[in-house]
């Protein structure tokens, strides 16, 4: 019949030497992104609860800067190295930073849309894209599932364009693990 191919984003052991990594670029601890997602979701919930519109804009800018310049610039995940050291947590498997950057670009786009709708006074519709970002950031923080990261691997032109513009030669296919079909 049909053989199903299961795929997932590629992770590598933290001890993998830089020269033997499957793709060039920065490989990150995904736990830092989970912390950042949780922190930004909490900040956005507080912004919605208090109608603090500038906080929505600033959070969107933080996501946009991280998407453009790299995850090391994501303000909400900066406390992770200190927290990891304080809790004496060991290294985890690493993932390439390009899929999380794409997810952050999507989040920044939705927050820009919400901010624009807030600016023209389209309430309560303006809070819908903000709520979507809160929901997806909460999902990532709670479960580790990143919808934006998964969308990065779909075969459509937006992630491909994103990878060509910001990936510095990294091919999306090199970041995907394909499990062989079971006989």
mmCIF file of C-alpha atoms in Angstrom:
data_model
loop_
_atom_site.group_PDB
_atom_site.id
_atom_site.type_symbol
_atom_site.label_atom_id
_atom_site.label_comp_id
_atom_site.label_asym_id
_atom_site.label_seq_id
_atom_site.Cartn_x
_atom_site.Cartn_y
_atom_site.Cartn_z
ATOM 1 C CA UNK A 1 0.000 0.000 0.000
ATOM 2 C CA UNK A 2 1.355 3.435 0.899
ATOM 3 C CA UNK A 3 4.491 3.883 2.965
ATOM 4 C CA UNK A 4 4.166 6.822 5.309
ATOM 5 C CA UNK A 5 7.187 8.988 5.854
ATOM 6 C CA UNK A 6 7.345 10.520 9.272
ATOM 7 C CA UNK A 7 9.472 13.610 9.571
ATOM 8 C CA UNK A 8 10.630 15.770 12.422
ATOM 9 C CA UNK A 9 13.084 18.625 12.816
ATOM 10 C CA UNK A 10 16.625 17.346 13.115
ATOM 11 C CA UNK A 11 18.295 17.503 16.521
ATOM 12 C CA UNK A 12 21.899 16.687 17.296
ATOM 13 C CA UNK A 13 23.754 15.896 20.526
ATOM 14 C CA UNK A 14 25.253 18.946 22.215
ATOM 15 C CA UNK A 15 28.674 17.268 22.022
ATOM 16 C CA UNK A 16 28.678 17.178 18.198
ATOM 17 C CA UNK A 17 31.745 18.981 16.899
ATOM 18 C CA UNK A 18 31.050 22.081 14.828
ATOM 19 C CA UNK A 19 32.817 20.638 11.792
ATOM 20 C CA UNK A 20 30.641 17.514 11.762
ATOM 21 C CA UNK A 21 27.244 19.196 12.147
ATOM 22 C CA UNK A 22 24.815 18.462 9.290
ATOM 23 C CA UNK A 23 24.341 22.132 8.397
ATOM 24 C CA UNK A 24 26.275 25.318 8.951
ATOM 25 C CA UNK A 25 24.909 28.050 11.147
ATOM 26 C CA UNK A 26 24.035 28.369 14.788
ATOM 27 C CA UNK A 27 22.646 25.380 16.713
ATOM 28 C CA UNK A 28 20.713 26.269 19.858
ATOM 29 C CA UNK A 29 19.305 24.751 23.027
ATOM 30 C CA UNK A 30 15.538 24.522 22.383
ATOM 31 C CA UNK A 31 14.837 24.958 26.094
ATOM 32 C CA UNK A 32 15.893 28.604 25.791
ATOM 33 C CA UNK A 33 13.229 29.149 23.147
ATOM 34 C CA UNK A 34 10.624 27.474 25.340
ATOM 35 C CA UNK A 35 11.521 29.813 28.214
ATOM 36 C CA UNK A 36 11.374 32.815 25.899
ATOM 37 C CA UNK A 37 8.019 31.728 24.507
ATOM 38 C CA UNK A 38 6.568 31.334 27.982
ATOM 39 C CA UNK A 39 7.891 34.702 29.121
ATOM 40 C CA UNK A 40 6.595 36.513 26.043
ATOM 41 C CA UNK A 41 3.186 34.820 26.421
ATOM 42 C CA UNK A 42 2.964 36.024 30.027
ATOM 43 C CA UNK A 43 3.916 39.564 28.979
ATOM 44 C CA UNK A 44 1.327 39.526 26.177
ATOM 45 C CA UNK A 45 -1.392 38.235 28.529
ATOM 46 C CA UNK A 46 -0.583 41.097 30.897
ATOM 47 C CA UNK A 47 -0.717 43.538 27.966
ATOM 48 C CA UNK A 48 -4.149 42.259 26.910
ATOM 49 C CA UNK A 49 -5.457 42.318 30.486
ATOM 50 C CA UNK A 50 -4.330 45.906 31.069
ATOM 51 C CA UNK A 51 -4.869 47.175 27.496
ATOM 52 C CA UNK A 52 -1.159 48.051 27.330
ATOM 53 C CA UNK A 53 -0.831 48.444 23.580
ATOM 54 C CA UNK A 54 2.811 49.609 23.579
ATOM 55 C CA UNK A 55 3.782 46.299 25.214
ATOM 56 C CA UNK A 56 2.292 44.437 22.237
ATOM 57 C CA UNK A 57 4.369 46.581 19.883
ATOM 58 C CA UNK A 58 7.562 46.083 21.924
ATOM 59 C CA UNK A 59 7.043 42.318 22.100
ATOM 60 C CA UNK A 60 6.527 42.253 18.335
ATOM 61 C CA UNK A 61 9.746 44.218 17.881
ATOM 62 C CA UNK A 62 11.610 41.761 20.111
ATOM 63 C CA UNK A 63 10.364 38.882 17.958
ATOM 64 C CA UNK A 64 11.252 40.745 14.751
ATOM 65 C CA UNK A 65 14.791 41.537 15.927
ATOM 66 C CA UNK A 66 15.349 37.914 16.881
ATOM 67 C CA UNK A 67 13.951 36.680 13.566
ATOM 68 C CA UNK A 68 16.196 39.036 11.603
ATOM 69 C CA UNK A 69 19.408 38.987 13.640
ATOM 70 C CA UNK A 70 19.318 35.578 15.326
ATOM 71 C CA UNK A 71 17.900 33.945 18.401
ATOM 72 C CA UNK A 72 20.764 35.177 20.572
ATOM 73 C CA UNK A 73 19.004 38.582 20.401
ATOM 74 C CA UNK A 74 15.662 37.286 21.725
ATOM 75 C CA UNK A 75 15.278 39.282 24.927
ATOM 76 C CA UNK A 76 12.856 36.841 26.531
ATOM 77 C CA UNK A 77 15.225 33.861 26.307
ATOM 78 C CA UNK A 78 18.350 35.710 27.504
ATOM 79 C CA UNK A 79 17.935 34.513 31.133
ATOM 80 C CA UNK A 80 18.211 30.858 30.048
ATOM 81 C CA UNK A 81 21.995 30.410 30.521
ATOM 82 C CA UNK A 82 21.749 31.817 34.055
ATOM 83 C CA UNK A 83 18.723 29.670 34.861
ATOM 84 C CA UNK A 84 20.356 26.558 33.402
ATOM 85 C CA UNK A 85 23.465 27.193 35.482
ATOM 86 C CA UNK A 86 21.500 27.890 38.663
ATOM 87 C CA UNK A 87 19.487 24.693 38.241
ATOM 88 C CA UNK A 88 22.620 22.759 37.205
ATOM 89 C CA UNK A 89 20.937 21.388 34.104
ATOM 90 C CA UNK A 90 23.069 19.484 31.649
ATOM 91 C CA UNK A 91 23.244 20.053 27.920
ATOM 92 C CA UNK A 92 20.340 19.033 25.738
ATOM 93 C CA UNK A 93 20.085 18.084 22.110
ATOM 94 C CA UNK A 94 20.584 21.059 19.847
ATOM 95 C CA UNK A 95 18.390 22.275 17.007
ATOM 96 C CA UNK A 96 19.220 24.671 14.205
ATOM 97 C CA UNK A 97 18.089 28.217 14.885
ATOM 98 C CA UNK A 98 16.493 28.818 11.480
ATOM 99 C CA UNK A 99 13.085 27.183 12.181
ATOM 100 C CA UNK A 100 12.606 29.099 15.478
ATOM 101 C CA UNK A 101 13.602 32.307 13.712
ATOM 102 C CA UNK A 102 10.932 31.645 11.085
ATOM 103 C CA UNK A 103 8.373 31.053 13.845
ATOM 104 C CA UNK A 104 9.408 34.331 15.470
ATOM 105 C CA UNK A 105 8.985 36.131 12.148
ATOM 106 C CA UNK A 106 5.442 34.748 11.926
ATOM 107 C CA UNK A 107 4.749 35.876 15.502
ATOM 108 C CA UNK A 108 6.127 39.341 14.781
ATOM 109 C CA UNK A 109 3.912 39.555 11.687
ATOM 110 C CA UNK A 110 0.804 38.663 13.676
ATOM 111 C CA UNK A 111 1.698 41.150 16.424
ATOM 112 C CA UNK A 112 2.266 43.840 13.776
ATOM 113 C CA UNK A 113 -1.174 43.063 12.368
ATOM 114 C CA UNK A 114 -2.697 43.246 15.845
ATOM 115 C CA UNK A 115 -0.860 46.506 16.580
ATOM 116 C CA UNK A 116 -2.088 48.005 13.320
ATOM 117 C CA UNK A 117 -5.662 47.024 14.090
ATOM 118 C CA UNK A 118 -5.289 48.462 17.597
ATOM 119 C CA UNK A 119 -3.992 51.715 16.121
ATOM 120 C CA UNK A 120 -7.059 52.135 13.914
ATOM 121 C CA UNK A 121 -9.416 51.125 16.716
ATOM 122 C CA UNK A 122 -10.801 47.852 15.389
ATOM 123 C CA UNK A 123 -11.638 46.381 18.755
ATOM 124 C CA UNK A 124 -12.079 43.537 19.658
ATOM 125 C CA UNK A 125 -10.748 42.166 16.332
ATOM 126 C CA UNK A 126 -7.329 43.645 17.041
ATOM 127 C CA UNK A 127 -6.813 41.243 19.934
ATOM 128 C CA UNK A 128 -7.419 38.128 17.788
ATOM 129 C CA UNK A 129 -3.916 37.973 16.210
ATOM 130 C CA UNK A 130 -2.388 38.826 19.594
ATOM 131 C CA UNK A 131 -4.377 35.985 21.142
ATOM 132 C CA UNK A 132 -3.136 33.625 18.432
ATOM 133 C CA UNK A 133 0.468 34.488 19.298
ATOM 134 C CA UNK A 134 -0.272 34.010 22.999
ATOM 135 C CA UNK A 135 -1.821 30.605 22.308
ATOM 136 C CA UNK A 136 1.059 29.388 20.133
ATOM 137 C CA UNK A 137 3.739 30.729 22.481
ATOM 138 C CA UNK A 138 1.961 29.015 25.391
ATOM 139 C CA UNK A 139 1.786 25.776 23.412
ATOM 140 C CA UNK A 140 5.520 25.926 22.740
ATOM 141 C CA UNK A 141 6.339 26.715 26.360
ATOM 142 C CA UNK A 142 4.116 23.954 27.743
ATOM 143 C CA UNK A 143 4.747 21.138 25.270
ATOM 144 C CA UNK A 144 7.757 22.017 23.124
ATOM 145 C CA UNK A 145 5.623 21.870 19.955
ATOM 146 C CA UNK A 146 6.366 24.828 17.678
ATOM 147 C CA UNK A 147 3.805 25.252 14.918
ATOM 148 C CA UNK A 148 5.871 27.955 13.191
ATOM 149 C CA UNK A 149 8.887 25.626 13.179
ATOM 150 C CA UNK A 150 6.786 22.911 11.546
ATOM 151 C CA UNK A 151 5.462 25.383 8.969
ATOM 152 C CA UNK A 152 9.082 26.139 8.073
ATOM 153 C CA UNK A 153 9.443 22.628 6.670
ATOM 154 C CA UNK A 154 6.343 22.705 4.457
ATOM 155 C CA UNK A 155 7.007 22.996 0.759
ATOM 156 C CA UNK A 156 5.871 26.530 0.029
ATOM 157 C CA UNK A 157 7.725 29.599 -1.096
ATOM 158 C CA UNK A 158 7.677 31.743 2.072
ATOM 159 C CA UNK A 159 9.933 29.489 4.212
ATOM 160 C CA UNK A 160 12.158 28.899 1.203
ATOM 161 C CA UNK A 161 12.526 32.640 0.693
ATOM 162 C CA UNK A 162 13.173 33.116 4.419
ATOM 163 C CA UNK A 163 15.888 30.435 4.358
ATOM 164 C CA UNK A 164 17.536 31.988 1.290
ATOM 165 C CA UNK A 165 17.496 35.496 2.766
ATOM 166 C CA UNK A 166 18.583 34.697 6.323
ATOM 167 C CA UNK A 167 19.925 31.147 6.243
ATOM 168 C CA UNK A 168 23.282 31.907 4.624
ATOM 169 C CA UNK A 169 23.202 28.853 2.391
ATOM 170 C CA UNK A 170 21.456 26.459 4.801
ATOM 171 C CA UNK A 171 19.055 24.173 2.962
ATOM 172 C CA UNK A 172 15.834 23.325 4.765
ATOM 173 C CA UNK A 173 16.142 19.674 3.763
ATOM 174 C CA UNK A 174 19.396 19.406 5.740
ATOM 175 C CA UNK A 175 17.475 20.282 8.925
ATOM 176 C CA UNK A 176 14.846 17.560 8.586
ATOM 177 C CA UNK A 177 15.063 13.987 9.826
ATOM 178 C CA UNK A 178 13.062 11.500 7.778
ATOM 179 C CA UNK A 179 12.286 8.200 9.473
ATOM 180 C CA UNK A 180 12.403 5.284 7.036
ATOM 181 C CA UNK A 181 9.053 3.545 6.454
ATOM 182 C CA UNK A 182 8.458 0.438 8.522
ATOM 183 C CA UNK A 183 8.239 -2.794 6.511
#
